[in-house]
PDB file of C-alpha atoms in Angstrom:
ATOM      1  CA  UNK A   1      99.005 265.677 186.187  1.00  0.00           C
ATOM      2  CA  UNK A   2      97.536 266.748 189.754  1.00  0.00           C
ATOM      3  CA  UNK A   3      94.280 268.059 188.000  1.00  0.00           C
ATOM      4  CA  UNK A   4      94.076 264.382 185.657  1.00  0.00           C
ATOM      5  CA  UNK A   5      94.504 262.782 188.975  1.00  0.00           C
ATOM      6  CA  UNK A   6      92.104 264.835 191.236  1.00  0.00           C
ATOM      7  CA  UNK A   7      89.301 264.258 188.104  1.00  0.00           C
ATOM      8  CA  UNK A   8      90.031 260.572 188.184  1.00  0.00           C
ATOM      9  CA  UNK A   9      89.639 260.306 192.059  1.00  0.00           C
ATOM     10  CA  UNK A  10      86.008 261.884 191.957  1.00  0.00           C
ATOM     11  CA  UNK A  11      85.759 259.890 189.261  1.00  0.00           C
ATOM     12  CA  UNK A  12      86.229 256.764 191.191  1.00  0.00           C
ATOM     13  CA  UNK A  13      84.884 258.337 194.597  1.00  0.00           C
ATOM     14  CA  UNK A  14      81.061 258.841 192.485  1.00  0.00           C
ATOM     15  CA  UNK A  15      80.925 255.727 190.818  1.00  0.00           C
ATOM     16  CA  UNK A  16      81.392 253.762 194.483  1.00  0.00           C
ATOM     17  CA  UNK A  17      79.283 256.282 196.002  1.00  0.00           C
ATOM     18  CA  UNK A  18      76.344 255.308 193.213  1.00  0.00           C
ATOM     19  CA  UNK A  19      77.171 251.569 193.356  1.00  0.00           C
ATOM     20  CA  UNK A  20      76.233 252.118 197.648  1.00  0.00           C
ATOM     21  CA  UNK A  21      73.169 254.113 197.518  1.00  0.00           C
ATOM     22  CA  UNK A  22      72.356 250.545 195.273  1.00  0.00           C
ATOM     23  CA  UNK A  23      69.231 249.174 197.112  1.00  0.00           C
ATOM     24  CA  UNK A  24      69.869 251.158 200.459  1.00  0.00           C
ATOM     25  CA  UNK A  25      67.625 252.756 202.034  1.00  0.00           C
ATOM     26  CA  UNK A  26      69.102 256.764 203.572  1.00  0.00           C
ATOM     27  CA  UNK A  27      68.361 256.790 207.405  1.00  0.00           C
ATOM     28  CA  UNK A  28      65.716 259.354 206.546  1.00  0.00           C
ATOM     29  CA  UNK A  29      63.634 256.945 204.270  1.00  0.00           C
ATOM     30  CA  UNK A  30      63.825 254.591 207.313  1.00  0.00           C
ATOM     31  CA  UNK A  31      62.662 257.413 209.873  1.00  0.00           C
ATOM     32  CA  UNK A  32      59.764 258.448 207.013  1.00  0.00           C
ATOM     33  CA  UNK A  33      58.481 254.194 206.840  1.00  0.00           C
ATOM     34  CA  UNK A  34      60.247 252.989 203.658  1.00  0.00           C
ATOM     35  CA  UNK A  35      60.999 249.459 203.326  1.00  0.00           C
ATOM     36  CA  UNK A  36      63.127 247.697 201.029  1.00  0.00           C
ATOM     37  CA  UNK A  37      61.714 245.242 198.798  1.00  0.00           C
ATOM     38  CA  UNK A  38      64.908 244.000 197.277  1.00  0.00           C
ATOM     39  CA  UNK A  39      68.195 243.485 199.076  1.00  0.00           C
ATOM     40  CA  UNK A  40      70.519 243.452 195.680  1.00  0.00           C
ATOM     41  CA  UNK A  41      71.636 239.832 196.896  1.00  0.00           C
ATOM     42  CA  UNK A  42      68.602 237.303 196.923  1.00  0.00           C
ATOM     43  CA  UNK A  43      65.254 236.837 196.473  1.00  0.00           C
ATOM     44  CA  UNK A  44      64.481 237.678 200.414  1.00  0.00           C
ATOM     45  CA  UNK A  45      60.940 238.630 200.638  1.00  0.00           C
ATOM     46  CA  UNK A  46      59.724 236.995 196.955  1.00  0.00           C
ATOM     47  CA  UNK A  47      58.271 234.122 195.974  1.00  0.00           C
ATOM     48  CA  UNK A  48      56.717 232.796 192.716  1.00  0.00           C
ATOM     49  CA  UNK A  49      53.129 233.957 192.106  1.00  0.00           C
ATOM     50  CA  UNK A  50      50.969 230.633 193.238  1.00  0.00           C
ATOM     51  CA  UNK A  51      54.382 228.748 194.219  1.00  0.00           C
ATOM     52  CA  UNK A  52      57.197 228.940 196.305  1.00  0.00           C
ATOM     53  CA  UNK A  53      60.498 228.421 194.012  1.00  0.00           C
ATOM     54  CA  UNK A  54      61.485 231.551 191.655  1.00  0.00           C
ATOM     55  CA  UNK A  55      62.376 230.058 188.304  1.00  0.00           C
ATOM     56  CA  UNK A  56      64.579 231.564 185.648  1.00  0.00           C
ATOM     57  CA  UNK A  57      64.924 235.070 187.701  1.00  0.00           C
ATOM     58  CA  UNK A  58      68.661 236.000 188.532  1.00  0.00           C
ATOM     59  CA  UNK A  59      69.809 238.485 190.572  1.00  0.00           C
ATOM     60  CA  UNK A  60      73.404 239.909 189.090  1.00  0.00           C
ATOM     61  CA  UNK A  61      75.339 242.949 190.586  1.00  0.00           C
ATOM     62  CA  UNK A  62      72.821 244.118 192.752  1.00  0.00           C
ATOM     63  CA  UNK A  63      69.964 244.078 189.902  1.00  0.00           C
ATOM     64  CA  UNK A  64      66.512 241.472 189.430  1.00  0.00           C
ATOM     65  CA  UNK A  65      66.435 240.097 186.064  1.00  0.00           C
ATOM     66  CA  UNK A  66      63.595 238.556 185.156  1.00  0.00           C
ATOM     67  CA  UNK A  67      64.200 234.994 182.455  1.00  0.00           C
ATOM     68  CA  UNK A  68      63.927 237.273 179.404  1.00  0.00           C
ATOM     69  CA  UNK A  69      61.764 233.934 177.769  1.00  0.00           C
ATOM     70  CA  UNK A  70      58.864 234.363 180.380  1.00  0.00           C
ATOM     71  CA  UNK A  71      55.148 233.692 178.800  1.00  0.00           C
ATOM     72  CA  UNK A  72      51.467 234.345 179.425  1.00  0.00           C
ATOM     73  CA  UNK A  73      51.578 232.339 182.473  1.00  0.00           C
ATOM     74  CA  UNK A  74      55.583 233.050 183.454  1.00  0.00           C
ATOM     75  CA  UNK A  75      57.418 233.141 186.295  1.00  0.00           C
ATOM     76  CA  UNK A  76      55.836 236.142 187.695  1.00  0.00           C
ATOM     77  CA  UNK A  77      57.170 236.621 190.895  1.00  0.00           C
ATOM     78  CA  UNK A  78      55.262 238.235 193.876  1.00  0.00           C
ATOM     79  CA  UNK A  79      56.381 239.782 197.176  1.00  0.00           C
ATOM     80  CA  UNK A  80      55.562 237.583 200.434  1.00  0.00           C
ATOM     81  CA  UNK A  81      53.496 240.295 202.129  1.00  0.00           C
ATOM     82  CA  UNK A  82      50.217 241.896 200.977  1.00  0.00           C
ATOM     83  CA  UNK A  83      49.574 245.682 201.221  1.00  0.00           C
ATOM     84  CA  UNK A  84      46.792 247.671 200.993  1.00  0.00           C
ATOM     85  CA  UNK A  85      47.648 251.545 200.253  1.00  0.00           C
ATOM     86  CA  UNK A  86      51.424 252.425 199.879  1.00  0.00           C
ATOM     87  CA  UNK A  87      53.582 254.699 197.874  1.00  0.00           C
ATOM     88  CA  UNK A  88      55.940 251.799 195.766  1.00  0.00           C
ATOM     89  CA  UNK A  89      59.088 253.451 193.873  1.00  0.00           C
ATOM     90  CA  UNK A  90      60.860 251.000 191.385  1.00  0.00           C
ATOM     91  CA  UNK A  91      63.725 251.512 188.990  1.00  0.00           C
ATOM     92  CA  UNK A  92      63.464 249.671 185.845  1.00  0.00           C
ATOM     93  CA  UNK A  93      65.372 248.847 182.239  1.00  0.00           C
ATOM     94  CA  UNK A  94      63.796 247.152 179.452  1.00  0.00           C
ATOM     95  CA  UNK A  95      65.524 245.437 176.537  1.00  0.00           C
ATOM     96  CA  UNK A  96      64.727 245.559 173.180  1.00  0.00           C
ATOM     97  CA  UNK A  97      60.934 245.056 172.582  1.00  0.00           C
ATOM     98  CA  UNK A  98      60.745 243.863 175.703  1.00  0.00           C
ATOM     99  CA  UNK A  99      57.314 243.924 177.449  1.00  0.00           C
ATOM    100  CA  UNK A 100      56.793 243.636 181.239  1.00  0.00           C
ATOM    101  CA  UNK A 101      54.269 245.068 183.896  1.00  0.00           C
ATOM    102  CA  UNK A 102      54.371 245.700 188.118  1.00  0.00           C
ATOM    103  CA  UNK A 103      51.114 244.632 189.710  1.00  0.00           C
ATOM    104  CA  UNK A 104      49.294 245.553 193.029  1.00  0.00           C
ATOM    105  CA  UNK A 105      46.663 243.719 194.886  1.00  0.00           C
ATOM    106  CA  UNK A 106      47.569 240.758 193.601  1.00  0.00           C
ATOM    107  CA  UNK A 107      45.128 238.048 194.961  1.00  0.00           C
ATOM    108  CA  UNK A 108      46.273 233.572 193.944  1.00  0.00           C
ATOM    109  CA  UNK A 109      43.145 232.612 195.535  1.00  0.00           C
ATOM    110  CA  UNK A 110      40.635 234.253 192.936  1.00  0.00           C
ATOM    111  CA  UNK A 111      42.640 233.930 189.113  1.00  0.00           C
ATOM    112  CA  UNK A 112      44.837 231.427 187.448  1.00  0.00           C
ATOM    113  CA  UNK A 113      46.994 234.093 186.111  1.00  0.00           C
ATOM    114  CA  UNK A 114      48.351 237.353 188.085  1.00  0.00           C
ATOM    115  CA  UNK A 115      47.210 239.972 185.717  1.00  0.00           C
ATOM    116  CA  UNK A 116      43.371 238.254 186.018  1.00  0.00           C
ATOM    117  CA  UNK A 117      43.076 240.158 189.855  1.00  0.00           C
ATOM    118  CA  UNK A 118      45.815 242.904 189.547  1.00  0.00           C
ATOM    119  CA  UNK A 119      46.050 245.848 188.120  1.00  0.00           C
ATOM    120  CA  UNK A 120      49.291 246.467 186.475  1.00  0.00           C
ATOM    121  CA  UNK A 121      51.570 249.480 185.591  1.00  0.00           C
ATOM    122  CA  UNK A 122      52.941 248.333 181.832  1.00  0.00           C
ATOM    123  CA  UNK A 123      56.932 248.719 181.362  1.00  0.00           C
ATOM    124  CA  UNK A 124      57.555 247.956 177.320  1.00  0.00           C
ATOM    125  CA  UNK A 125      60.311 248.967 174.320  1.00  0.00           C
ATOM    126  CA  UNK A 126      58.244 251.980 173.819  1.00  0.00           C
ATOM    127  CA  UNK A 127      60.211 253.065 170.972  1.00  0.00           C
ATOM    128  CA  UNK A 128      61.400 249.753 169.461  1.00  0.00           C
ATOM    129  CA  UNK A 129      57.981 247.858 170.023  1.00  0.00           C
ATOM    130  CA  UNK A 130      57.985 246.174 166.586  1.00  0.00           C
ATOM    131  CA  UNK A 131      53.800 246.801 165.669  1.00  0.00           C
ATOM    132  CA  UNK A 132      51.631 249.413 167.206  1.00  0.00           C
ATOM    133  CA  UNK A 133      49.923 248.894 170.502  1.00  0.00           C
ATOM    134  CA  UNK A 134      46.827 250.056 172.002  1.00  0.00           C
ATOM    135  CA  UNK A 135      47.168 253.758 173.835  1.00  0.00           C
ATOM    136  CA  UNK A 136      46.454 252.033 177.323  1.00  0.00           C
ATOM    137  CA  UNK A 137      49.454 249.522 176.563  1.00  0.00           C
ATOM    138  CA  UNK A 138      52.481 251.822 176.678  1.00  0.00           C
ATOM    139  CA  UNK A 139      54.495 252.245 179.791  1.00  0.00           C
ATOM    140  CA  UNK A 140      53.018 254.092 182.373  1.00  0.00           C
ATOM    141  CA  UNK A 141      49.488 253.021 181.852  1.00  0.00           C
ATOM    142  CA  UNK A 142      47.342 251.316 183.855  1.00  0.00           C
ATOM    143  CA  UNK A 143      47.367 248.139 181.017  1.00  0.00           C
ATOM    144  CA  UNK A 144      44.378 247.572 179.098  1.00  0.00           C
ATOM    145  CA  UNK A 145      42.320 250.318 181.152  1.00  0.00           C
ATOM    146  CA  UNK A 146      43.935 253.748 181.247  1.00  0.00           C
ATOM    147  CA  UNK A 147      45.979 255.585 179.032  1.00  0.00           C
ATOM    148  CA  UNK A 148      49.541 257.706 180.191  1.00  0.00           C
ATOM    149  CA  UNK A 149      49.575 260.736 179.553  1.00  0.00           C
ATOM    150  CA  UNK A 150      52.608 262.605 178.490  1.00  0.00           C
ATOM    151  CA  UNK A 151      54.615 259.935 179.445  1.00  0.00           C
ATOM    152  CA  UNK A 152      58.317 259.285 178.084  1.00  0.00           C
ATOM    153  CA  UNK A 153      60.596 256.576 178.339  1.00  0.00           C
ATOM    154  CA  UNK A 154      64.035 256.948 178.972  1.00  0.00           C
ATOM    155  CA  UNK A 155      66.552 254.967 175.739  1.00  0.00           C
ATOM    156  CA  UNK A 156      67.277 251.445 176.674  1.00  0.00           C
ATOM    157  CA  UNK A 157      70.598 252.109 178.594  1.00  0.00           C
ATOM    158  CA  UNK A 158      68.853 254.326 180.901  1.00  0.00           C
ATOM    159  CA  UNK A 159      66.906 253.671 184.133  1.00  0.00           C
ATOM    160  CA  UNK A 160      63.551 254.851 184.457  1.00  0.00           C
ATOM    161  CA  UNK A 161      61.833 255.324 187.663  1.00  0.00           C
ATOM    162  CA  UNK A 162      58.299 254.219 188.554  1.00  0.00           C
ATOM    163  CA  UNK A 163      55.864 255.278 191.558  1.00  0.00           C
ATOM    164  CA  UNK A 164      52.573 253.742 191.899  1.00  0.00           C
ATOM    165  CA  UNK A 165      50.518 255.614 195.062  1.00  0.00           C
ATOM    166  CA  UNK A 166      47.775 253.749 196.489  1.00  0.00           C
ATOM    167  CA  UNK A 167      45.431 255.475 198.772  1.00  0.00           C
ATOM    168  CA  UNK A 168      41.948 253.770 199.218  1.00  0.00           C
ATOM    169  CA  UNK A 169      40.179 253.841 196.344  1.00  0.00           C
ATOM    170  CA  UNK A 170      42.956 256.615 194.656  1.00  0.00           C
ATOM    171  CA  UNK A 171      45.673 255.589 192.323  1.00  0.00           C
ATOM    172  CA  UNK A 172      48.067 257.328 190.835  1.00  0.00           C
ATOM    173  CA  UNK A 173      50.851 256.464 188.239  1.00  0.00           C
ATOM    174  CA  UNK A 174      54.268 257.841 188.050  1.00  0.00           C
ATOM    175  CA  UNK A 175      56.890 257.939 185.192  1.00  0.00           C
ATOM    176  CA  UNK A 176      60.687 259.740 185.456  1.00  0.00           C
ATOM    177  CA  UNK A 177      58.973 261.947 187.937  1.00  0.00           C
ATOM    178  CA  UNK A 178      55.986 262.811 185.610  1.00  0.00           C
ATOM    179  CA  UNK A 179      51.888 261.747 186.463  1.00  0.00           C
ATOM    180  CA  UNK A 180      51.122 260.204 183.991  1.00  0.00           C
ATOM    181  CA  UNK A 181      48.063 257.929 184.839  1.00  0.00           C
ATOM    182  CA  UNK A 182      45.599 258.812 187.847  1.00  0.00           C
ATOM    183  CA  UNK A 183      42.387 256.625 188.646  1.00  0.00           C
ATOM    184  CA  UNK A 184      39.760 255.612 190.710  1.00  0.00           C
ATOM    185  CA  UNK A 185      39.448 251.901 191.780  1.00  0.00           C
ATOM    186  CA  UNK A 186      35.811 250.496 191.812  1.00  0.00           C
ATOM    187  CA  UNK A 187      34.199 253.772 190.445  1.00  0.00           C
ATOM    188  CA  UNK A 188      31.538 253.994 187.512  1.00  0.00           C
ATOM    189  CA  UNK A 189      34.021 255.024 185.283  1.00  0.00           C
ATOM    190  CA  UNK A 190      36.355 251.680 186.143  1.00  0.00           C
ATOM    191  CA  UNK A 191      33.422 249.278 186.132  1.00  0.00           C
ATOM    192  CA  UNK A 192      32.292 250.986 182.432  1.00  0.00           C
ATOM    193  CA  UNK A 193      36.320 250.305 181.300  1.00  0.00           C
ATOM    194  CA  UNK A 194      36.464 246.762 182.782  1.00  0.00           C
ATOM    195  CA  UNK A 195      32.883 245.942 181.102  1.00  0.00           C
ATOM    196  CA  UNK A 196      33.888 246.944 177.543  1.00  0.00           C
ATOM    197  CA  UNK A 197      37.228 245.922 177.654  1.00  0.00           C
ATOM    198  CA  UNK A 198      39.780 242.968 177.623  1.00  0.00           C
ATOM    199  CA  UNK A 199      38.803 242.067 181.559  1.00  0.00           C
ATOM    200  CA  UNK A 200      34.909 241.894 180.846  1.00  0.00           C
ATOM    201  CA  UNK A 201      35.357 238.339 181.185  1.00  0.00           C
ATOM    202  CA  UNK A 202      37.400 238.136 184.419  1.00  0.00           C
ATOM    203  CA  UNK A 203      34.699 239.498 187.301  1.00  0.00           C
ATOM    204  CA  UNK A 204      37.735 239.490 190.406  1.00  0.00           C
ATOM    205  CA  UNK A 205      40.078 242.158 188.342  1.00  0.00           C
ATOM    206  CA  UNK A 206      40.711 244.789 190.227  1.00  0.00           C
ATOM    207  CA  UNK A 207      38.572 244.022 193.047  1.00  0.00           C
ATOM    208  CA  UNK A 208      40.796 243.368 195.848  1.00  0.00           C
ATOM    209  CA  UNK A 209      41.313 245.674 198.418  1.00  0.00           C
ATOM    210  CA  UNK A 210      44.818 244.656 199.164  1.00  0.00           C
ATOM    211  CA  UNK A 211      47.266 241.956 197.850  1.00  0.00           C
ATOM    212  CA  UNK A 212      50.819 241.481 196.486  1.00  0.00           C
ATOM    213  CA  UNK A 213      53.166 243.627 194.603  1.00  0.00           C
ATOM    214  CA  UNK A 214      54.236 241.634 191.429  1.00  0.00           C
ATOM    215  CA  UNK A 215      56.751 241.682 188.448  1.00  0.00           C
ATOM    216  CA  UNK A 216      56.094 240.464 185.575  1.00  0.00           C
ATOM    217  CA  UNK A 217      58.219 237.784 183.419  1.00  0.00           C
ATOM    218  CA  UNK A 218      56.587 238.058 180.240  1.00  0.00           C
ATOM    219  CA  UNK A 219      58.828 238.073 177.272  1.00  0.00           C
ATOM    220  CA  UNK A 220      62.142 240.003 176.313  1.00  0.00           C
ATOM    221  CA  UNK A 221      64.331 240.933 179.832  1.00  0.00           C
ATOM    222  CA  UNK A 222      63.622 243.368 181.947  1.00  0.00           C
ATOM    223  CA  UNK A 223      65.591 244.734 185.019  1.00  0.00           C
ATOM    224  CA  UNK A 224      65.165 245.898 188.446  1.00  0.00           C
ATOM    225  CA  UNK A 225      66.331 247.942 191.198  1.00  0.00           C
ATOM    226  CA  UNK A 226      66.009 250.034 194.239  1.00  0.00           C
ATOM    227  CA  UNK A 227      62.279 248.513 194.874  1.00  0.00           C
ATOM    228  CA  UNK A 228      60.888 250.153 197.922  1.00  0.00           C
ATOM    229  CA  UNK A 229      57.691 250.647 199.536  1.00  0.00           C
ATOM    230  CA  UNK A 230      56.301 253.048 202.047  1.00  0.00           C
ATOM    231  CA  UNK A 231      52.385 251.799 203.757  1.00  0.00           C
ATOM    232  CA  UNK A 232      50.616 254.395 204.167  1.00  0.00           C
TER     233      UNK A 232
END
């Protein structure tokens, strides 16, 4: 009876100790630069991408849910400060064939839509995506531009973790602790991708040289947590 009892303690000790670290930062990401981007309680630091009022987001038990019924030009929210090169780390879960994105350098004065300036990281039901997709529209990749390498999604009642790095011209995409995507903003190589591709028509993608982080309400629910963001 001791030993059930001693197992159920750690039990409950590990689960409170998890539900803590929640959207906290440890005293030596503070000392190393990290700042929170989500507080697990309200939409602090956000706004709506070309607004002010977040529509159809929630935030429930210390996690951002986006609508789950967002469209091409959804409620894509967008932090209130712009950065320029930072490390971001996100944790993310995706319903089923769900599709969603986080986007950098977003810029409201030059597109009508977010994803017509920023880049974006793609987040989607890898596995349960009901028709086939494009390589460079799987999760990990930069959308519509690069395609992730070795990259592997975690099942649907698992978090994954995301880090995007952002160094000058130098990105490079994370995935569950795996590179998966690295590229050069502004090179030959990018303007020969955007010229042939789906953002030939849309001359300000990818061009700014700072702007906001995003996420993306798109269709099909996605969640977030522990978003934080280190300037470097």
């Amino acid at each position: 009876m001791k030993n059930i009892f001693l197992v159920a303690l750690m039990f409950v000790s590990t689960i409170a100790f998890g539900q803590k670290k929640i959207n906290k930062l440890s005293k030596q990401e503070k000392k190393d630069g990290w700042e929170l981007l989500f507080n697990g309680r309200n939409f602090d630091g956000w706004r709506a991408f070309k607004g002010d009022k977040i529509s159809g987001w929630k935030v429930i038990d210390g996690v951002l849910n986006n609508s789950g019924v967002g469209s091409d030009h959804g409620g894509d929210i967008i932090t209130t400060k712009k950065y320029q090169d930072f490390e971001l780390y996100v944790e993310w879960k995706i319903t089923a064939e769900s599709n969603s994105g986080i986007f950098f350098h977003a810029d409201e004065d030059k597109g009508k839509a977010i994803y017509e300036t920023a880049p974006e990281y793609q987040l989607l039901d890898d596995k349960g995506w009901p028709t086939e997709f494009a390589d460079h529209q799987y999760s990990g990749a930069n959308y519509a531009m690069h395609v992730p390498q070795n990259a592997k999604v975690k099942p649907l009642d698992k978090w994954n973790t995301t880090k995007i790095v952002v160094k000058g011209s130098h990105v490079q995409h994370y995935l569950n602790g795996k590179l998966v995507v690295e590229y050069e903003l502004w090179s030959d190589d990018w303007k020969a991708r955007k010229a042939k591709g789906k953002w030939k028509n849309y001359p300000n993608y990818g061009m700014s040289k700072t702007g906001y982080i995003g996420l993306q309400d798109y269709g099909g629910l996605t969640q977030f947590r522990n978003i934080k963001i280190k300037e470097l």
